PDB file of C-alpha atoms and ligand atoms in Angstrom:
ATOM      1  CA  MET A 606      30.093 217.424 120.232  1.00 81.00           C
ATOM      2  CA  PRO A 607      33.907 217.037 120.170  1.00 93.00           C
ATOM      3  CA  LEU A 608      34.379 220.741 119.370  1.00 96.00           C
ATOM      4  CA  THR A 609      32.309 221.856 122.368  1.00 96.00           C
ATOM      5  CA  LEU A 610      34.218 219.488 124.657  1.00 97.00           C
ATOM      6  CA  ALA A 611      37.533 220.664 123.211  1.00 98.00           C
ATOM      7  CA  ARG A 612      36.593 224.328 123.776  1.00 97.00           C
ATOM      8  CA  GLN A 613      35.624 223.518 127.366  1.00 97.00           C
ATOM      9  CA  LEU A 614      38.950 221.790 128.031  1.00 97.00           C
ATOM     10  CA  LEU A 615      40.830 224.858 126.767  1.00 97.00           C
ATOM     11  CA  ALA A 616      38.607 227.251 128.724  1.00 95.00           C
ATOM     12  CA  ASP A 617      39.581 225.436 131.926  1.00 93.00           C
ATOM     13  CA  ALA A 618      43.325 225.643 131.134  1.00 96.00           C
ATOM     14  CA  GLU A 619      45.754 228.387 132.083  1.00 96.00           C
ATOM     15  CA  HIS A 620      48.895 227.186 130.274  1.00 97.00           C
ATOM     16  CA  ILE A 621      48.056 226.059 126.734  1.00 98.00           C
ATOM     17  CA  VAL A 622      50.719 224.695 124.384  1.00 98.00           C
ATOM     18  CA  SER A 623      50.308 223.820 120.716  1.00 98.00           C
ATOM     19  CA  PHE A 624      52.160 220.851 119.223  1.00 98.00           C
ATOM     20  CA  SER A 625      52.076 220.931 115.446  1.00 98.00           C
ATOM     21  CA  GLY A 626      53.097 219.043 112.352  1.00 98.00           C
ATOM     22  CA  ALA A 627      52.919 219.365 108.587  1.00 98.00           C
ATOM     23  CA  GLY A 628      49.085 219.280 108.474  1.00 98.00           C
ATOM     24  CA  LEU A 629      49.050 222.751 110.054  1.00 98.00           C
ATOM     25  CA  SER A 630      50.635 224.163 106.894  1.00 98.00           C
ATOM     26  CA  ARG A 631      48.742 221.999 104.376  1.00 98.00           C
ATOM     27  CA  GLU A 632      46.168 224.719 103.722  1.00 98.00           C
ATOM     28  CA  SER A 633      49.046 227.087 102.949  1.00 98.00           C
ATOM     29  CA  GLY A 634      49.870 224.764 100.042  1.00 97.00           C
ATOM     30  CA  ILE A 635      52.796 222.947 101.679  1.00 97.00           C
ATOM     31  CA  HIS A 636      52.679 219.173 101.347  1.00 96.00           C
ATOM     32  CA  THR A 637      52.682 216.856 104.342  1.00 97.00           C
ATOM     33  CA  PHE A 638      54.966 213.812 104.469  1.00 97.00           C
ATOM     34  CA  ARG A 639      52.837 210.707 104.997  1.00 95.00           C
ATOM     35  CA  ASP A 640      49.479 211.545 103.391  1.00 94.00           C
ATOM     36  CA  THR A 641      48.621 209.886 100.065  1.00 93.00           C
ATOM     37  CA  ASP A 642      49.982 212.971  98.242  1.00 94.00           C
ATOM     38  CA  GLY A 643      52.774 213.423 100.804  1.00 96.00           C
ATOM     39  CA  ILE A 644      56.437 214.183 100.134  1.00 94.00           C
ATOM     40  CA  TRP A 645      57.625 210.703 101.135  1.00 94.00           C
ATOM     41  CA  THR A 646      55.378 209.127  98.460  1.00 94.00           C
ATOM     42  CA  LYS A 647      57.535 210.825  95.813  1.00 93.00           C
ATOM     43  CA  VAL A 648      60.940 211.109  97.431  1.00 94.00           C
ATOM     44  CA  ASP A 649      62.924 208.549  99.440  1.00 94.00           C
ATOM     45  CA  PRO A 650      63.524 210.091 102.895  1.00 93.00           C
ATOM     46  CA  MET A 651      66.759 208.146 103.272  1.00 94.00           C
ATOM     47  CA  LYS A 652      68.078 209.853 100.112  1.00 95.00           C
ATOM     48  CA  MET A 653      66.872 213.406 100.847  1.00 95.00           C
ATOM     49  CA  ALA A 654      66.709 213.563 104.638  1.00 95.00           C
ATOM     50  CA  SER A 655      69.620 211.567 106.061  1.00 96.00           C
ATOM     51  CA  ILE A 656      73.350 212.030 106.499  1.00 97.00           C
ATOM     52  CA  ASP A 657      74.121 209.067 104.228  1.00 97.00           C
ATOM     53  CA  GLY A 658      71.836 210.461 101.510  1.00 97.00           C
ATOM     54  CA  PHE A 659      73.640 213.792 101.672  1.00 97.00           C
ATOM     55  CA  ARG A 660      77.053 212.099 101.542  1.00 97.00           C
ATOM     56  CA  ASP A 661      76.009 210.167  98.427  1.00 97.00           C
ATOM     57  CA  ASP A 662      74.619 213.163  96.518  1.00 97.00           C
ATOM     58  CA  PRO A 663      75.102 216.525  98.256  1.00 97.00           C
ATOM     59  CA  GLU A 664      74.358 218.544  95.122  1.00 97.00           C
ATOM     60  CA  GLY A 665      71.110 216.641  94.431  1.00 97.00           C
ATOM     61  CA  VAL A 666      69.930 217.087  98.028  1.00 97.00           C
ATOM     62  CA  ILE A 667      70.695 220.826  97.959  1.00 97.00           C
ATOM     63  CA  ALA A 668      68.869 221.228  94.634  1.00 97.00           C
ATOM     64  CA  TRP A 669      65.792 219.541  96.160  1.00 96.00           C
ATOM     65  CA  TYR A 670      65.914 221.755  99.248  1.00 96.00           C
ATOM     66  CA  ASP A 671      66.401 224.922  97.230  1.00 96.00           C
ATOM     67  CA  GLU A 672      63.264 224.118  95.250  1.00 95.00           C
ATOM     68  CA  ARG A 673      61.320 223.575  98.483  1.00 95.00           C
ATOM     69  CA  ARG A 674      62.844 226.717  99.966  1.00 96.00           C
ATOM     70  CA  THR A 675      61.480 228.996  97.268  1.00 96.00           C
ATOM     71  CA  PHE A 676      58.057 227.347  97.525  1.00 95.00           C
ATOM     72  CA  ILE A 677      57.911 227.483 101.332  1.00 97.00           C
ATOM     73  CA  GLY A 678      59.380 231.000 101.407  1.00 96.00           C
ATOM     74  CA  ALA A 679      56.521 232.241  99.206  1.00 97.00           C
ATOM     75  CA  ALA A 680      53.790 230.580 101.310  1.00 98.00           C
ATOM     76  CA  ASP A 681      51.475 232.551 103.576  1.00 98.00           C
ATOM     77  CA  PRO A 682      50.032 231.582 106.942  1.00 98.00           C
ATOM     78  CA  ASN A 683      46.514 230.123 106.808  1.00 98.00           C
ATOM     79  CA  PRO A 684      43.630 230.643 109.273  1.00 98.00           C
ATOM     80  CA  ALA A 685      44.990 227.874 111.522  1.00 98.00           C
ATOM     81  CA  HIS A 686      48.334 229.662 112.007  1.00 98.00           C
ATOM     82  CA  LEU A 687      46.495 232.943 112.567  1.00 98.00           C
ATOM     83  CA  ALA A 688      44.174 231.393 115.159  1.00 98.00           C
ATOM     84  CA  LEU A 689      47.106 229.924 117.105  1.00 98.00           C
ATOM     85  CA  ALA A 690      49.063 233.179 116.928  1.00 98.00           C
ATOM     86  CA  SER A 691      46.075 235.169 118.147  1.00 97.00           C
ATOM     87  CA  ARG A 692      46.096 233.453 121.554  1.00 94.00           C
ATOM     88  CA  SER A 693      48.585 235.426 123.611  1.00 91.00           C
ATOM     89  CA  GLY A 694      50.715 233.569 126.118  1.00 93.00           C
ATOM     90  CA  MET A 695      50.591 230.311 124.187  1.00 97.00           C
ATOM     91  CA  ILE A 696      53.817 228.372 123.551  1.00 98.00           C
ATOM     92  CA  HIS A 697      54.052 226.682 120.140  1.00 98.00           C
ATOM     93  CA  VAL A 698      56.117 223.519 119.811  1.00 98.00           C
ATOM     94  CA  THR A 699      56.382 222.672 116.134  1.00 98.00           C
ATOM     95  CA  GLN A 700      58.004 220.027 113.966  1.00 98.00           C
ATOM     96  CA  ASN A 701      57.564 222.317 110.956  1.00 98.00           C
ATOM     97  CA  ILE A 702      60.561 223.887 109.282  1.00 98.00           C
ATOM     98  CA  ASP A 703      58.574 226.718 107.708  1.00 97.00           C
ATOM     99  CA  ARG A 704      58.240 229.997 109.580  1.00 96.00           C
ATOM    100  CA  LEU A 705      54.490 230.299 109.103  1.00 98.00           C
ATOM    101  CA  LEU A 706      53.662 230.510 112.810  1.00 98.00           C
ATOM    102  CA  GLU A 707      56.078 233.432 113.133  1.00 98.00           C
ATOM    103  CA  LYS A 708      54.739 234.967 109.911  1.00 98.00           C
ATOM    104  CA  ALA A 709      51.270 234.773 111.499  1.00 98.00           C
ATOM    105  CA  GLY A 710      52.567 236.701 114.505  1.00 98.00           C
ATOM    106  CA  ALA A 711      53.260 233.920 117.010  1.00 98.00           C
ATOM    107  CA  VAL A 712      55.878 235.050 119.489  1.00 96.00           C
ATOM    108  CA  ASP A 713      57.050 231.915 121.276  1.00 97.00           C
ATOM    109  CA  VAL A 714      57.791 229.156 118.750  1.00 98.00           C
ATOM    110  CA  ILE A 715      60.032 226.178 119.511  1.00 98.00           C
ATOM    111  CA  HIS A 716      61.309 224.435 116.365  1.00 98.00           C
ATOM    112  CA  LEU A 717      62.123 220.782 117.059  1.00 98.00           C
ATOM    113  CA  HIS A 718      63.224 219.863 113.517  1.00 98.00           C
ATOM    114  CA  GLY A 719      65.117 223.008 112.485  1.00 97.00           C
ATOM    115  CA  HIS A 720      64.473 225.728 109.912  1.00 94.00           C
ATOM    116  CA  ILE A 721      64.345 226.080 106.152  1.00 95.00           C
ATOM    117  CA  ASP A 722      66.137 229.458 106.339  1.00 96.00           C
ATOM    118  CA  ARG A 723      69.382 228.399 107.979  1.00 97.00           C
ATOM    119  CA  ASP A 724      72.425 226.382 106.825  1.00 97.00           C
ATOM    120  CA  HIS A 725      75.403 225.008 108.700  1.00 98.00           C
ATOM    121  CA  CYS A 726      78.635 223.228 107.960  1.00 98.00           C
ATOM    122  CA  PHE A 727      78.267 219.468 107.325  1.00 98.00           C
ATOM    123  CA  ALA A 728      81.545 218.894 109.201  1.00 98.00           C
ATOM    124  CA  GLU A 729      80.106 220.845 112.171  1.00 97.00           C
ATOM    125  CA  CYS A 730      83.065 223.191 112.447  1.00 98.00           C
ATOM    126  CA  GLY A 731      80.681 225.760 113.934  1.00 97.00           C
ATOM    127  CA  TYR A 732      80.048 227.885 110.839  1.00 98.00           C
ATOM    128  CA  GLU A 733      76.392 228.671 110.079  1.00 97.00           C
ATOM    129  CA  GLU A 734      74.488 231.288 108.143  1.00 97.00           C
ATOM    130  CA  ASP A 735      70.995 232.541 107.304  1.00 97.00           C
ATOM    131  CA  VAL A 736      69.544 231.717 103.886  1.00 96.00           C
ATOM    132  CA  ASP A 737      66.836 233.789 102.233  1.00 96.00           C
ATOM    133  CA  PRO A 738      64.410 231.031 101.129  1.00 96.00           C
ATOM    134  CA  LEU A 739      63.374 233.103  98.111  1.00 96.00           C
ATOM    135  CA  HIS A 740      67.010 233.373  96.967  1.00 96.00           C
ATOM    136  CA  PRO A 741      68.699 230.086  97.879  1.00 95.00           C
ATOM    137  CA  LYS A 742      72.443 229.880  97.354  1.00 92.00           C
ATOM    138  CA  GLY A 743      72.846 226.449  95.752  1.00 96.00           C
ATOM    139  CA  PHE A 744      75.544 223.929  96.633  1.00 97.00           C
ATOM    140  CA  ARG A 745      78.533 225.609  98.245  1.00 97.00           C
ATOM    141  CA  ARG A 746      81.337 224.943 100.685  1.00 98.00           C
ATOM    142  CA  CYS A 747      81.964 226.160 104.226  1.00 98.00           C
ATOM    143  CA  PRO A 748      84.229 229.236 104.164  1.00 98.00           C
ATOM    144  CA  MET A 749      85.893 228.064 107.401  1.00 98.00           C
ATOM    145  CA  CYS A 750      86.794 224.445 106.597  1.00 98.00           C
ATOM    146  CA  GLY A 751      85.740 223.604 103.015  1.00 98.00           C
ATOM    147  CA  ALA A 752      83.134 220.955 103.897  1.00 98.00           C
ATOM    148  CA  PRO A 753      79.760 221.194 102.114  1.00 98.00           C
ATOM    149  CA  MET A 754      77.110 223.443 103.646  1.00 98.00           C
ATOM    150  CA  ARG A 755      73.816 221.736 104.541  1.00 98.00           C
ATOM    151  CA  PRO A 756      70.322 222.821 105.620  1.00 97.00           C
ATOM    152  CA  SER A 757      69.813 223.186 109.380  1.00 97.00           C
ATOM    153  CA  ILE A 758      67.025 220.639 109.353  1.00 98.00           C
ATOM    154  CA  VAL A 759      66.979 217.556 111.566  1.00 98.00           C
ATOM    155  CA  TRP A 760      67.336 214.504 109.370  1.00 97.00           C
ATOM    156  CA  TYR A 761      66.588 210.895 110.275  1.00 96.00           C
ATOM    157  CA  GLY A 762      69.050 209.476 112.787  1.00 94.00           C
ATOM    158  CA  GLU A 763      70.086 212.927 114.011  1.00 97.00           C
ATOM    159  CA  MET A 764      69.611 214.294 117.508  1.00 97.00           C
ATOM    160  CA  LEU A 765      67.128 217.128 117.991  1.00 98.00           C
ATOM    161  CA  PRO A 766      68.649 220.517 118.935  1.00 97.00           C
ATOM    162  CA  GLU A 767      69.290 220.278 122.668  1.00 97.00           C
ATOM    163  CA  ARG A 768      68.039 223.672 123.822  1.00 97.00           C
ATOM    164  CA  GLU A 769      64.794 223.409 121.832  1.00 98.00           C
ATOM    165  CA  TRP A 770      64.260 219.845 123.019  1.00 98.00           C
ATOM    166  CA  MET A 771      64.736 220.811 126.689  1.00 98.00           C
ATOM    167  CA  ARG A 772      62.374 223.797 126.424  1.00 98.00           C
ATOM    168  CA  ALA A 773      59.762 221.801 124.534  1.00 98.00           C
ATOM    169  CA  HIS A 774      59.934 219.028 127.122  1.00 98.00           C
ATOM    170  CA  LEU A 775      59.535 221.490 130.005  1.00 98.00           C
ATOM    171  CA  SER A 776      56.673 223.336 128.277  1.00 98.00           C
ATOM    172  CA  MET A 777      54.766 220.172 127.465  1.00 98.00           C
ATOM    173  CA  ALA A 778      55.290 218.726 130.969  1.00 98.00           C
ATOM    174  CA  ALA A 779      53.980 221.960 132.541  1.00 98.00           C
ATOM    175  CA  ALA A 780      51.001 222.439 130.201  1.00 98.00           C
ATOM    176  CA  ASP A 781      47.397 222.321 131.418  1.00 98.00           C
ATOM    177  CA  ALA A 782      46.214 221.639 127.877  1.00 98.00           C
ATOM    178  CA  VAL A 783      47.912 220.794 124.583  1.00 98.00           C
ATOM    179  CA  VAL A 784      46.408 221.318 121.135  1.00 98.00           C
ATOM    180  CA  VAL A 785      47.970 218.649 118.909  1.00 98.00           C
ATOM    181  CA  VAL A 786      47.441 219.726 115.309  1.00 98.00           C
ATOM    182  CA  GLY A 787      48.232 218.240 111.909  1.00 98.00           C
ATOM    183  CA  THR A 788      50.700 215.552 112.868  1.00 98.00           C
ATOM    184  CA  SER A 789      50.708 211.794 112.312  1.00 98.00           C
ATOM    185  CA  ALA A 790      52.592 211.610 115.661  1.00 98.00           C
ATOM    186  CA  GLU A 791      54.740 208.843 114.205  1.00 98.00           C
ATOM    187  CA  VAL A 792      58.161 210.468 114.363  1.00 98.00           C
ATOM    188  CA  TYR A 793      60.108 210.163 117.583  1.00 98.00           C
ATOM    189  CA  PRO A 794      61.315 211.574 119.894  1.00 98.00           C
ATOM    190  CA  ALA A 795      59.020 214.546 119.069  1.00 98.00           C
ATOM    191  CA  ALA A 796      55.801 212.497 119.198  1.00 98.00           C
ATOM    192  CA  GLY A 797      56.723 211.265 122.680  1.00 98.00           C
ATOM    193  CA  LEU A 798      56.127 214.786 124.001  1.00 98.00           C
ATOM    194  CA  ILE A 799      52.361 214.276 123.721  1.00 98.00           C
ATOM    195  CA  GLY A 800      52.658 211.466 126.286  1.00 98.00           C
ATOM    196  CA  VAL A 801      54.939 213.654 128.435  1.00 98.00           C
ATOM    197  CA  ALA A 802      52.215 216.325 128.527  1.00 98.00           C
ATOM    198  CA  ARG A 803      49.517 213.813 129.365  1.00 98.00           C
ATOM    199  CA  GLU A 804      51.570 212.279 132.165  1.00 98.00           C
ATOM    200  CA  GLY A 805      52.106 215.804 133.490  1.00 98.00           C
ATOM    201  CA  GLY A 806      48.339 216.219 133.772  1.00 98.00           C
ATOM    202  CA  ALA A 807      47.582 218.106 130.547  1.00 98.00           C
ATOM    203  CA  ARG A 808      44.307 217.568 128.725  1.00 98.00           C
ATOM    204  CA  ILE A 809      45.002 216.654 125.099  1.00 98.00           C
ATOM    205  CA  VAL A 810      42.953 218.125 122.236  1.00 98.00           C
ATOM    206  CA  VAL A 811      43.744 216.596 118.828  1.00 98.00           C
ATOM    207  CA  VAL A 812      42.852 218.384 115.583  1.00 98.00           C
ATOM    208  CA  ASN A 813      43.617 216.362 112.446  1.00 98.00           C
ATOM    209  CA  THR A 814      41.948 215.409 109.188  1.00 98.00           C
ATOM    210  CA  GLU A 815      42.066 211.746 110.173  1.00 98.00           C
ATOM    211  CA  ARG A 816      42.773 209.594 113.207  1.00 98.00           C
ATOM    212  CA  SER A 817      46.456 209.383 114.042  1.00 98.00           C
ATOM    213  CA  ALA A 818      48.876 207.879 116.542  1.00 98.00           C
ATOM    214  CA  ALA A 819      47.875 210.748 118.853  1.00 98.00           C
ATOM    215  CA  SER A 820      44.207 209.660 118.884  1.00 98.00           C
ATOM    216  CA  PRO A 821      44.506 207.205 121.799  1.00 98.00           C
ATOM    217  CA  LEU A 822      45.923 210.012 123.957  1.00 98.00           C
ATOM    218  CA  ALA A 823      43.159 212.509 123.147  1.00 98.00           C
ATOM    219  CA  ASP A 824      40.666 213.807 125.708  1.00 98.00           C
ATOM    220  CA  ALA A 825      38.884 215.429 122.768  1.00 98.00           C
ATOM    221  CA  GLU A 826      39.494 214.805 119.074  1.00 98.00           C
ATOM    222  CA  VAL A 827      38.100 217.050 116.356  1.00 98.00           C
ATOM    223  CA  LEU A 828      38.480 215.641 112.846  1.00 98.00           C
ATOM    224  CA  GLY A 829      38.730 218.086 109.920  1.00 98.00           C
ATOM    225  CA  PRO A 830      41.005 220.684 108.338  1.00 98.00           C
ATOM    226  CA  ALA A 831      42.925 222.757 110.879  1.00 98.00           C
ATOM    227  CA  GLY A 832      42.172 225.964 108.965  1.00 98.00           C
ATOM    228  CA  GLU A 833      38.464 225.464 109.601  1.00 98.00           C
ATOM    229  CA  ILE A 834      38.590 224.033 113.101  1.00 98.00           C
ATOM    230  CA  LEU A 835      41.228 226.084 114.910  1.00 98.00           C
ATOM    231  CA  PRO A 836      39.517 229.462 114.361  1.00 98.00           C
ATOM    232  CA  GLU A 837      36.376 227.994 115.982  1.00 97.00           C
ATOM    233  CA  LEU A 838      38.268 226.165 118.693  1.00 98.00           C
ATOM    234  CA  LEU A 839      40.346 229.155 119.730  1.00 97.00           C
ATOM    235  CA  ALA A 840      37.795 231.946 119.239  1.00 94.00           C
ATOM    236  CA  PRO A 841      37.292 233.941 122.461  1.00 89.00           C
TER     237      PRO A 841
HETATM  238  C1  BJW B1317      45.862 217.735 108.427  1.00 83.37           C
HETATM  239  C2  BJW B1317      45.603 218.534 107.341  1.00 83.37           C
HETATM  240  C3  BJW B1317      44.873 219.672 107.600  1.00 83.37           C
HETATM  241  C4  BJW B1317      46.793 216.822 106.605  1.00 83.37           C
HETATM  242  N1  BJW B1317      44.486 219.898 108.827  1.00 83.37           N
HETATM  243  N2  BJW B1317      45.502 217.910 109.652  1.00 83.37           N
HETATM  244  C5  BJW B1317      61.737 205.061 118.282  1.00 83.37           C
HETATM  245  C6  BJW B1317      62.153 206.010 119.227  1.00 83.37           C
HETATM  246  C7  BJW B1317      62.978 207.071 118.885  1.00 83.37           C
HETATM  247  C8  BJW B1317      63.390 207.243 117.549  1.00 83.37           C
HETATM  248  C9  BJW B1317      62.974 206.316 116.610  1.00 83.37           C
HETATM  249  C10 BJW B1317      62.183 205.250 116.969  1.00 83.37           C
HETATM  250  N3  BJW B1317      61.943 204.508 115.844  1.00 83.37           N
HETATM  251  C11 BJW B1317      62.577 205.119 114.800  1.00 83.37           C
HETATM  252  C12 BJW B1317      63.211 206.197 115.245  1.00 83.37           C
HETATM  253  C13 BJW B1317      64.008 207.112 114.415  1.00 83.37           C
HETATM  254  C14 BJW B1317      63.248 208.224 113.726  1.00 83.37           C
HETATM  255  C15 BJW B1317      61.760 207.989 113.706  1.00 83.37           C
HETATM  256  O1  BJW B1317      61.003 208.416 114.554  1.00 83.37           O
HETATM  257  N4  BJW B1317      61.263 207.308 112.678  1.00 83.37           N
HETATM  258  C16 BJW B1317      59.818 207.034 112.555  1.00 83.37           C
HETATM  259  C17 BJW B1317      59.350 207.335 111.137  1.00 83.37           C
HETATM  260  C18 BJW B1317      59.561 205.638 113.022  1.00 83.37           C
HETATM  261  N5  BJW B1317      63.557 209.462 114.421  1.00 83.37           N
HETATM  262  C19 BJW B1317      64.681 210.125 114.187  1.00 83.37           C
HETATM  263  O2  BJW B1317      65.530 209.709 113.416  1.00 83.37           O
HETATM  264  C20 BJW B1317      64.879 211.409 114.962  1.00 83.37           C
HETATM  265  N6  BJW B1317      66.126 211.405 115.623  1.00 83.37           N
HETATM  266  C21 BJW B1317      66.410 210.525 116.569  1.00 83.37           C
HETATM  267  O3  BJW B1317      65.623 209.668 116.916  1.00 83.37           O
HETATM  268  O4  BJW B1317      67.659 210.705 117.137  1.00 83.37           O
HETATM  269  C22 BJW B1317      68.121 209.706 118.026  1.00 83.37           C
HETATM  270  C23 BJW B1317      68.857 208.690 117.184  1.00 83.37           C
HETATM  271  C24 BJW B1317      70.151 208.954 116.828  1.00 83.37           C
HETATM  272  C25 BJW B1317      70.864 208.011 116.090  1.00 83.37           C
HETATM  273  C26 BJW B1317      70.221 206.829 115.666  1.00 83.37           C
HETATM  274  C27 BJW B1317      68.879 206.601 116.003  1.00 83.37           C
HETATM  275  C28 BJW B1317      68.192 207.546 116.786  1.00 83.37           C
HETATM  276  C29 BJW B1317      64.917 212.590 114.004  1.00 83.37           C
HETATM  277  C30 BJW B1317      63.631 212.770 113.285  1.00 83.37           C
HETATM  278  C31 BJW B1317      63.750 213.931 112.299  1.00 83.37           C
HETATM  279  C32 BJW B1317      62.533 214.006 111.410  1.00 83.37           C
HETATM  280  N7  BJW B1317      62.823 214.832 110.312  1.00 83.37           N
HETATM  281  C33 BJW B1317      61.797 215.046 109.312  1.00 83.37           C
HETATM  282  C34 BJW B1317      62.618 215.423 108.081  1.00 83.37           C
HETATM  283  C35 BJW B1317      62.258 216.645 107.431  1.00 83.37           C
HETATM  284  C36 BJW B1317      62.988 216.811 106.145  1.00 83.37           C
HETATM  285  C37 BJW B1317      62.494 218.049 105.491  1.00 83.37           C
HETATM  286  O5  BJW B1317      61.418 218.563 105.818  1.00 83.37           O
HETATM  287  O6  BJW B1317      63.179 218.484 104.631  1.00 83.37           O
HETATM  288  O7  BJW B1317      60.821 215.979 109.833  1.00 83.37           O
HETATM  289  S1  BJW B1317      60.816 213.623 108.855  1.00 83.37           S
HETATM  290  C38 BJW B1317      59.310 214.477 108.701  1.00 83.37           C
HETATM  291  O8  BJW B1317      58.411 213.888 109.683  1.00 83.37           O
HETATM  292  C39 BJW B1317      59.556 215.935 109.144  1.00 83.37           C
HETATM  293  C40 BJW B1317      58.397 216.161 110.080  1.00 83.37           C
HETATM  294  O9  BJW B1317      58.683 217.213 110.988  1.00 83.37           O
HETATM  295  C41 BJW B1317      58.199 214.825 110.736  1.00 83.37           C
HETATM  296  C42 BJW B1317      56.831 214.621 111.337  1.00 83.37           C
HETATM  297  O10 BJW B1317      55.849 214.546 110.343  1.00 83.37           O
HETATM  298  P1  BJW B1317      54.440 215.230 110.559  1.00 83.37           P
HETATM  299  O11 BJW B1317      54.619 216.677 110.745  1.00 83.37           O
HETATM  300  O12 BJW B1317      53.704 214.521 111.620  1.00 83.37           O
HETATM  301  O13 BJW B1317      53.739 215.031 109.131  1.00 83.37           O
HETATM  302  P2  BJW B1317      52.933 213.749 108.570  1.00 83.37           P
HETATM  303  O14 BJW B1317      52.883 213.879 107.106  1.00 83.37           O
HETATM  304  O15 BJW B1317      53.455 212.492 109.114  1.00 83.37           O
HETATM  305  O16 BJW B1317      51.468 213.950 109.195  1.00 83.37           O
HETATM  306  C43 BJW B1317      50.620 215.023 108.811  1.00 83.37           C
HETATM  307  C44 BJW B1317      49.257 214.830 109.450  1.00 83.37           C
HETATM  308  O17 BJW B1317      48.479 215.974 109.172  1.00 83.37           O
HETATM  309  C45 BJW B1317      48.498 213.620 108.944  1.00 83.37           C
HETATM  310  O18 BJW B1317      48.015 212.869 110.047  1.00 83.37           O
HETATM  311  C46 BJW B1317      47.333 214.224 108.162  1.00 83.37           C
HETATM  312  O19 BJW B1317      46.152 213.473 108.275  1.00 83.37           O
HETATM  313  C47 BJW B1317      47.186 215.568 108.800  1.00 83.37           C
HETATM  314  N8  BJW B1317      46.654 216.623 107.945  1.00 83.37           N
HETATM  315  N9  BJW B1317      46.202 217.944 106.210  1.00 83.37           N
HETATM  316  C48 BJW B1317      44.803 219.031 109.830  1.00 83.37           C
HETATM  317  N10 BJW B1317      44.570 220.486 106.589  1.00 83.37           N
HETATM  318 ZN1   ZN B1318      83.053 224.102 108.271  1.00 83.37          ZN
END
């Protein structure tokens, strides 16, 4: 039984890290990217999630994000978030831009791809500000330099935030076990952290609705919805 093996691997581990992607929040109603009903089947990522796309149509990109902001801001954590948050001492490395792990009560969350509730200046003059996802501010300019404001989300071709990347790398390299949940593990450099953990000696437990690029690295793989599996996997 993969679930029994997975539970055993976690029972033997002292330092457990979770590594999550969009599938973790699917049962909260937030779409993934690469599933058949995923965001990238409807929207061109190079138009909505790249610097060139923003340069071409900043107002269109902001309108799209503001719509997602209100939707994501109204979402609640699901049983998978709650199960992860209930394990004290766990570090959570996530690619997700929602705050659902924090909403569930998780204390130590490392966001590799940014946040939906923060904006910064496109010209990178240093100005940034919080955004209430339920009351987005629309297209506007930086009060310091006049460049457009943009979401603090890591787009294609952009570097990951350095501090988060360093901490995630250290946490994954030092883990005894990693629960990889709801990610296709196709987007780099984030996906490379699963290999970093494995090379550091961590046992890898993969929880996903279908096989993914993380499957070949798994010591145990449990296929199914995270909201059903994680509460069982992480129950005391
Ligand atoms: C369930 C479930 C349920 C469903 N329960 N499971 C080789 C090496 C290094 C880089 C590259 C490379 N080749 C190409 C690159 C560049 C690129 C990249 O990796 N592209 C790949 C697509 C090939 N990477 C980058 O550009 C990164 N930056 C970078 O490399 O900088 C260096 C550089 C600089 C200059 C030039 C070149 C390089 C940045 C990547 C940033 C990613 N940003 C996004 C945008 C978000 C926009 C937004 O949200 O508004 O982040 S893309 C999108 O993908 C989002 C996600 O965080 C990320 C990962 O997706 P995730 O979470 O895995 O979701 P899915 O949909 O793919 O998978 C969901 C899974 O869940 C599925 O498997 C389902 O089955 C499962 N599931 N329901 C459990 N209920
Ligand atoms: Zn500015």
